[in-house]
Amino acid sequence: MKLITSLMIAGLLFGTSTYSFANDVKETAKEMGQDTKKAAKKGVNRVEEAGCEMVNGKMECAGKKLKNRASEVKEEVKDMAN
């Protein structure tokens, strides 16, 4: 009886740790995807800003640049909250 109880407890613990590991991997993959998306968006913003400045000058593109930075800060704060 003790052996069966011990095996059941071991099975529960192993199953729980496997489930926890799977969730950790899933959560890590999700975070990496979000970080990659955020970095790509930031890179696109920088390229667009540089192009805008070359064509229109710095002063005309300052508003768009400011808007991009605010959006990036918002995403960073949102990411930290999660």
mmCIF file of N, CA and C in Angstrom:
data_model
loop_
_atom_site.group_PDB
_atom_site.id
_atom_site.type_symbol
_atom_site.label_atom_id
_atom_site.label_comp_id
_atom_site.label_asym_id
_atom_site.label_seq_id
_atom_site.Cartn_x
_atom_site.Cartn_y
_atom_site.Cartn_z
ATOM 1 N N MET A 1 0.820 -1.194 0.000
ATOM 2 C CA MET A 1 0.000 0.000 0.000
ATOM 3 C C MET A 1 0.868 1.263 0.000
ATOM 4 N N LYS A 2 1.931 1.230 0.821
ATOM 5 C CA LYS A 2 2.821 2.389 0.887
ATOM 6 C C LYS A 2 3.495 2.626 -0.463
ATOM 7 N N LEU A 3 3.861 1.547 -1.147
ATOM 8 C CA LEU A 3 4.517 1.660 -2.446
ATOM 9 C C LEU A 3 3.587 2.311 -3.462
ATOM 10 N N ILE A 4 2.334 1.896 -3.464
ATOM 11 C CA ILE A 4 1.361 2.463 -4.402
ATOM 12 C C ILE A 4 1.154 3.944 -4.111
ATOM 13 N N THR A 5 1.045 4.287 -2.841
ATOM 14 C CA THR A 5 0.863 5.685 -2.453
ATOM 15 C C THR A 5 2.077 6.513 -2.867
ATOM 16 N N SER A 6 3.273 5.961 -2.640
ATOM 17 C CA SER A 6 4.499 6.664 -3.026
ATOM 18 C C SER A 6 4.564 6.861 -4.527
ATOM 19 N N LEU A 7 4.188 5.836 -5.297
ATOM 20 C CA LEU A 7 4.188 5.944 -6.752
ATOM 21 C C LEU A 7 3.168 6.974 -7.231
ATOM 22 N N MET A 8 2.019 7.012 -6.583
ATOM 23 C CA MET A 8 0.992 7.990 -6.966
ATOM 24 C C MET A 8 1.486 9.412 -6.692
ATOM 25 N N ILE A 9 2.115 9.596 -5.559
ATOM 26 C CA ILE A 9 2.632 10.929 -5.212
ATOM 27 C C ILE A 9 3.734 11.318 -6.189
ATOM 28 N N ALA A 10 4.630 10.387 -6.493
ATOM 29 C CA ALA A 10 5.705 10.668 -7.447
ATOM 30 C C ALA A 10 5.131 11.012 -8.813
ATOM 31 N N GLY A 11 4.102 10.300 -9.222
ATOM 32 C CA GLY A 11 3.451 10.580 -10.503
ATOM 33 C C GLY A 11 2.834 11.967 -10.524
ATOM 34 N N LEU A 12 2.203 12.335 -9.442
ATOM 35 C CA LEU A 12 1.609 13.673 -9.362
ATOM 36 C C LEU A 12 2.688 14.753 -9.419
ATOM 37 N N LEU A 13 3.764 14.543 -8.680
ATOM 38 C CA LEU A 13 4.842 15.527 -8.684
ATOM 39 C C LEU A 13 5.500 15.619 -10.049
ATOM 40 N N PHE A 14 5.760 14.475 -10.666
ATOM 41 C CA PHE A 14 6.383 14.480 -11.982
ATOM 42 C C PHE A 14 5.468 15.127 -13.007
ATOM 43 N N GLY A 15 4.202 14.805 -12.959
ATOM 44 C CA GLY A 15 3.231 15.396 -13.885
ATOM 45 C C GLY A 15 3.140 16.895 -13.701
ATOM 46 N N THR A 16 3.160 17.346 -12.465
ATOM 47 C CA THR A 16 3.095 18.775 -12.181
ATOM 48 C C THR A 16 4.347 19.481 -12.679
ATOM 49 N N SER A 17 5.510 18.864 -12.451
ATOM 50 C CA SER A 17 6.746 19.522 -12.896
ATOM 51 C C SER A 17 6.822 19.555 -14.419
ATOM 52 N N THR A 18 6.326 18.521 -15.074
ATOM 53 C CA THR A 18 6.302 18.513 -16.536
ATOM 54 C C THR A 18 5.369 19.597 -17.040
ATOM 55 N N TYR A 19 4.223 19.728 -16.414
ATOM 56 C CA TYR A 19 3.260 20.755 -16.793
ATOM 57 C C TYR A 19 3.866 22.138 -16.573
ATOM 58 N N SER A 20 4.533 22.319 -15.436
ATOM 59 C CA SER A 20 5.163 23.600 -15.125
ATOM 60 C C SER A 20 6.263 23.921 -16.130
ATOM 61 N N PHE A 21 7.061 22.912 -16.474
ATOM 62 C CA PHE A 21 8.133 23.109 -17.450
ATOM 63 C C PHE A 21 7.561 23.504 -18.799
ATOM 64 N N ALA A 22 6.484 22.836 -19.208
ATOM 65 C CA ALA A 22 5.855 23.151 -20.490
ATOM 66 C C ALA A 22 5.331 24.583 -20.490
ATOM 67 N N ASN A 23 4.748 24.992 -19.383
ATOM 68 C CA ASN A 23 4.247 26.372 -19.281
ATOM 69 C C ASN A 23 5.393 27.372 -19.309
ATOM 70 N N ASP A 24 6.515 27.048 -18.641
ATOM 71 C CA ASP A 24 7.669 27.938 -18.639
ATOM 72 C C ASP A 24 8.218 28.112 -20.056
ATOM 73 N N VAL A 25 8.312 27.011 -20.796
ATOM 74 C CA VAL A 25 8.812 27.073 -22.165
ATOM 75 C C VAL A 25 7.858 27.893 -23.028
ATOM 76 N N LYS A 26 6.576 27.653 -22.860
ATOM 77 C CA LYS A 26 5.561 28.382 -23.624
ATOM 78 C C LYS A 26 5.628 29.875 -23.315
ATOM 79 N N GLU A 27 5.751 30.198 -22.042
ATOM 80 C CA GLU A 27 5.811 31.603 -21.611
ATOM 81 C C GLU A 27 7.090 32.273 -22.129
ATOM 82 N N THR A 28 8.208 31.557 -22.077
ATOM 83 C CA THR A 28 9.472 32.101 -22.576
ATOM 84 C C THR A 28 9.407 32.356 -24.080
ATOM 85 N N ALA A 29 8.827 31.422 -24.803
ATOM 86 C CA ALA A 29 8.687 31.592 -26.251
ATOM 87 C C ALA A 29 7.798 32.789 -26.569
ATOM 88 N N LYS A 30 6.745 32.962 -25.801
ATOM 89 C CA LYS A 30 5.838 34.095 -26.003
ATOM 90 C C LYS A 30 6.572 35.416 -25.762
ATOM 91 N N GLU A 31 7.351 35.469 -24.676
ATOM 92 C CA GLU A 31 8.104 36.688 -24.362
ATOM 93 C C GLU A 31 9.151 36.989 -25.433
ATOM 94 N N MET A 32 9.825 35.949 -25.920
ATOM 95 C CA MET A 32 10.819 36.153 -26.972
ATOM 96 C C MET A 32 10.164 36.681 -28.242
ATOM 97 N N GLY A 33 8.997 36.171 -28.563
ATOM 98 C CA GLY A 33 8.266 36.653 -29.731
ATOM 99 C C GLY A 33 7.881 38.113 -29.587
ATOM 100 N N GLN A 34 7.418 38.482 -28.394
ATOM 101 C CA GLN A 34 7.046 39.869 -28.143
ATOM 102 C C GLN A 34 8.266 40.784 -28.225
ATOM 103 N N ASP A 35 9.391 40.333 -27.663
ATOM 104 C CA ASP A 35 10.622 41.137 -27.708
ATOM 105 C C ASP A 35 11.114 41.316 -29.138
ATOM 106 N N THR A 36 11.018 40.254 -29.930
ATOM 107 C CA THR A 36 11.437 40.337 -31.331
ATOM 108 C C THR A 36 10.554 41.300 -32.101
ATOM 109 N N LYS A 37 9.257 41.217 -31.873
ATOM 110 C CA LYS A 37 8.304 42.110 -32.543
ATOM 111 C C LYS A 37 8.578 43.560 -32.154
ATOM 112 N N LYS A 38 8.844 43.774 -30.864
ATOM 113 C CA LYS A 38 9.111 45.125 -30.372
ATOM 114 C C LYS A 38 10.392 45.680 -30.990
ATOM 115 N N ALA A 39 11.437 44.865 -31.073
ATOM 116 C CA ALA A 39 12.709 45.298 -31.653
ATOM 117 C C ALA A 39 12.560 45.604 -33.142
ATOM 118 N N ALA A 40 11.786 44.785 -33.839
ATOM 119 C CA ALA A 40 11.570 45.016 -35.269
ATOM 120 C C ALA A 40 10.815 46.320 -35.492
ATOM 121 N N LYS A 41 9.807 46.555 -34.678
ATOM 122 C CA LYS A 41 9.012 47.786 -34.790
ATOM 123 C C LYS A 41 9.895 49.015 -34.512
ATOM 124 N N LYS A 42 10.771 48.890 -33.524
ATOM 125 C CA LYS A 42 11.680 49.983 -33.195
ATOM 126 C C LYS A 42 12.628 50.258 -34.362
ATOM 127 N N GLY A 43 13.129 49.199 -34.984
ATOM 128 C CA GLY A 43 14.017 49.347 -36.137
ATOM 129 C C GLY A 43 13.324 50.013 -37.306
ATOM 130 N N VAL A 44 12.081 49.624 -37.561
ATOM 131 C CA VAL A 44 11.304 50.232 -38.643
ATOM 132 C C VAL A 44 11.091 51.713 -38.362
ATOM 133 N N ASN A 45 10.789 52.039 -37.109
ATOM 134 C CA ASN A 45 10.607 53.446 -36.736
ATOM 135 C C ASN A 45 11.866 54.263 -37.031
ATOM 136 N N ARG A 46 13.031 53.711 -36.676
ATOM 137 C CA ARG A 46 14.287 54.441 -36.887
ATOM 138 C C ARG A 46 14.562 54.667 -38.376
ATOM 139 N N VAL A 47 14.283 53.665 -39.190
ATOM 140 C CA VAL A 47 14.500 53.795 -40.629
ATOM 141 C C VAL A 47 13.547 54.838 -41.217
ATOM 142 N N GLU A 48 12.277 54.787 -40.824
ATOM 143 C CA GLU A 48 11.300 55.774 -41.314
ATOM 144 C C GLU A 48 11.688 57.185 -40.883
ATOM 145 N N GLU A 49 12.143 57.325 -39.652
ATOM 146 C CA GLU A 49 12.544 58.642 -39.152
ATOM 147 C C GLU A 49 13.746 59.189 -39.932
ATOM 148 N N ALA A 50 14.705 58.332 -40.182
ATOM 149 C CA ALA A 50 15.891 58.762 -40.937
ATOM 150 C C ALA A 50 15.495 59.181 -42.354
ATOM 151 N N GLY A 51 14.623 58.431 -42.977
ATOM 152 C CA GLY A 51 14.156 58.776 -44.317
ATOM 153 C C GLY A 51 13.391 60.081 -44.328
ATOM 154 N N CYS A 52 12.553 60.261 -43.338
ATOM 155 C CA CYS A 52 11.770 61.489 -43.232
ATOM 156 C C CYS A 52 12.694 62.696 -43.059
ATOM 157 N N GLU A 53 13.708 62.549 -42.202
ATOM 158 C CA GLU A 53 14.630 63.657 -41.964
ATOM 159 C C GLU A 53 15.432 64.007 -43.213
ATOM 160 N N MET A 54 15.784 63.012 -43.998
ATOM 161 C CA MET A 54 16.537 63.283 -45.230
ATOM 162 C C MET A 54 15.683 64.050 -46.234
ATOM 163 N N VAL A 55 14.410 63.720 -46.310
ATOM 164 C CA VAL A 55 13.527 64.334 -47.303
ATOM 165 C C VAL A 55 12.956 65.660 -46.798
ATOM 166 N N ASN A 56 12.458 65.664 -45.557
ATOM 167 C CA ASN A 56 11.711 66.820 -45.060
ATOM 168 C C ASN A 56 12.464 67.687 -44.064
ATOM 169 N N GLY A 57 13.540 67.207 -43.504
ATOM 170 C CA GLY A 57 14.258 67.964 -42.475
ATOM 171 C C GLY A 57 13.831 67.533 -41.079
ATOM 172 N N LYS A 58 14.680 67.825 -40.114
ATOM 173 C CA LYS A 58 14.450 67.367 -38.745
ATOM 174 C C LYS A 58 13.200 67.962 -38.110
ATOM 175 N N MET A 59 12.956 69.222 -38.313
ATOM 176 C CA MET A 59 11.836 69.886 -37.639
ATOM 177 C C MET A 59 10.474 69.332 -38.079
ATOM 178 N N GLU A 60 10.344 69.003 -39.335
ATOM 179 C CA GLU A 60 9.060 68.499 -39.817
ATOM 180 C C GLU A 60 8.791 67.075 -39.348
ATOM 181 N N CYS A 61 9.832 66.358 -38.988
ATOM 182 C CA CYS A 61 9.675 64.960 -38.578
ATOM 183 C C CYS A 61 9.709 64.792 -37.058
ATOM 184 N N ALA A 62 9.918 65.855 -36.327
ATOM 185 C CA ALA A 62 10.037 65.778 -34.871
ATOM 186 C C ALA A 62 8.764 65.228 -34.225
ATOM 187 N N GLY A 63 7.605 65.609 -34.722
ATOM 188 C CA GLY A 63 6.345 65.122 -34.157
ATOM 189 C C GLY A 63 6.194 63.623 -34.305
ATOM 190 N N LYS A 64 6.520 63.120 -35.478
ATOM 191 C CA LYS A 64 6.428 61.677 -35.712
ATOM 192 C C LYS A 64 7.439 60.931 -34.839
ATOM 193 N N LYS A 65 8.625 61.505 -34.696
ATOM 194 C CA LYS A 65 9.664 60.890 -33.876
ATOM 195 C C LYS A 65 9.215 60.830 -32.413
ATOM 196 N N LEU A 66 8.642 61.898 -31.939
ATOM 197 C CA LEU A 66 8.140 61.950 -30.574
ATOM 198 C C LEU A 66 7.028 60.924 -30.359
ATOM 199 N N LYS A 67 6.133 60.818 -31.323
ATOM 200 C CA LYS A 67 5.041 59.843 -31.250
ATOM 201 C C LYS A 67 5.590 58.414 -31.197
ATOM 202 N N ASN A 68 6.616 58.135 -32.008
ATOM 203 C CA ASN A 68 7.234 56.803 -32.012
ATOM 204 C C ASN A 68 7.858 56.487 -30.662
ATOM 205 N N ARG A 69 8.566 57.461 -30.084
ATOM 206 C CA ARG A 69 9.216 57.235 -28.792
ATOM 207 C C ARG A 69 8.176 56.989 -27.702
ATOM 208 N N ALA A 70 7.083 57.729 -27.728
ATOM 209 C CA ALA A 70 6.022 57.540 -26.734
ATOM 210 C C ALA A 70 5.421 56.143 -26.858
ATOM 211 N N SER A 71 5.218 55.705 -28.078
ATOM 212 C CA SER A 71 4.683 54.366 -28.315
ATOM 213 C C SER A 71 5.649 53.295 -27.811
ATOM 214 N N GLU A 72 6.938 53.494 -28.032
ATOM 215 C CA GLU A 72 7.941 52.537 -27.578
ATOM 216 C C GLU A 72 7.996 52.469 -26.051
ATOM 217 N N VAL A 73 7.901 53.618 -25.395
ATOM 218 C CA VAL A 73 7.899 53.648 -23.926
ATOM 219 C C VAL A 73 6.654 52.947 -23.403
ATOM 220 N N LYS A 74 5.514 53.191 -24.039
ATOM 221 C CA LYS A 74 4.263 52.545 -23.641
ATOM 222 C C LYS A 74 4.392 51.019 -23.736
ATOM 223 N N GLU A 75 4.975 50.531 -24.825
ATOM 224 C CA GLU A 75 5.170 49.093 -25.004
ATOM 225 C C GLU A 75 6.127 48.532 -23.948
ATOM 226 N N GLU A 76 7.155 49.284 -23.619
ATOM 227 C CA GLU A 76 8.138 48.841 -22.620
ATOM 228 C C GLU A 76 7.487 48.732 -21.242
ATOM 229 N N VAL A 77 6.690 49.716 -20.878
ATOM 230 C CA VAL A 77 5.994 49.698 -19.592
ATOM 231 C C VAL A 77 5.000 48.533 -19.539
ATOM 232 N N LYS A 78 4.295 48.333 -20.633
ATOM 233 C CA LYS A 78 3.342 47.213 -20.730
ATOM 234 C C LYS A 78 4.074 45.884 -20.572
ATOM 235 N N ASP A 79 5.251 45.771 -21.182
ATOM 236 C CA ASP A 79 6.044 44.551 -21.108
ATOM 237 C C ASP A 79 6.530 44.321 -19.676
ATOM 238 N N MET A 80 6.944 45.388 -19.009
ATOM 239 C CA MET A 80 7.413 45.255 -17.615
ATOM 240 C C MET A 80 6.283 44.827 -16.692
ATOM 241 N N ALA A 81 5.081 45.285 -16.965
ATOM 242 C CA ALA A 81 3.925 44.930 -16.133
ATOM 243 C C ALA A 81 3.603 43.439 -16.232
ATOM 244 N N ASN A 82 3.882 42.868 -17.394
ATOM 245 C CA ASN A 82 3.608 41.428 -17.580
ATOM 246 C C ASN A 82 4.768 40.656 -17.041
#
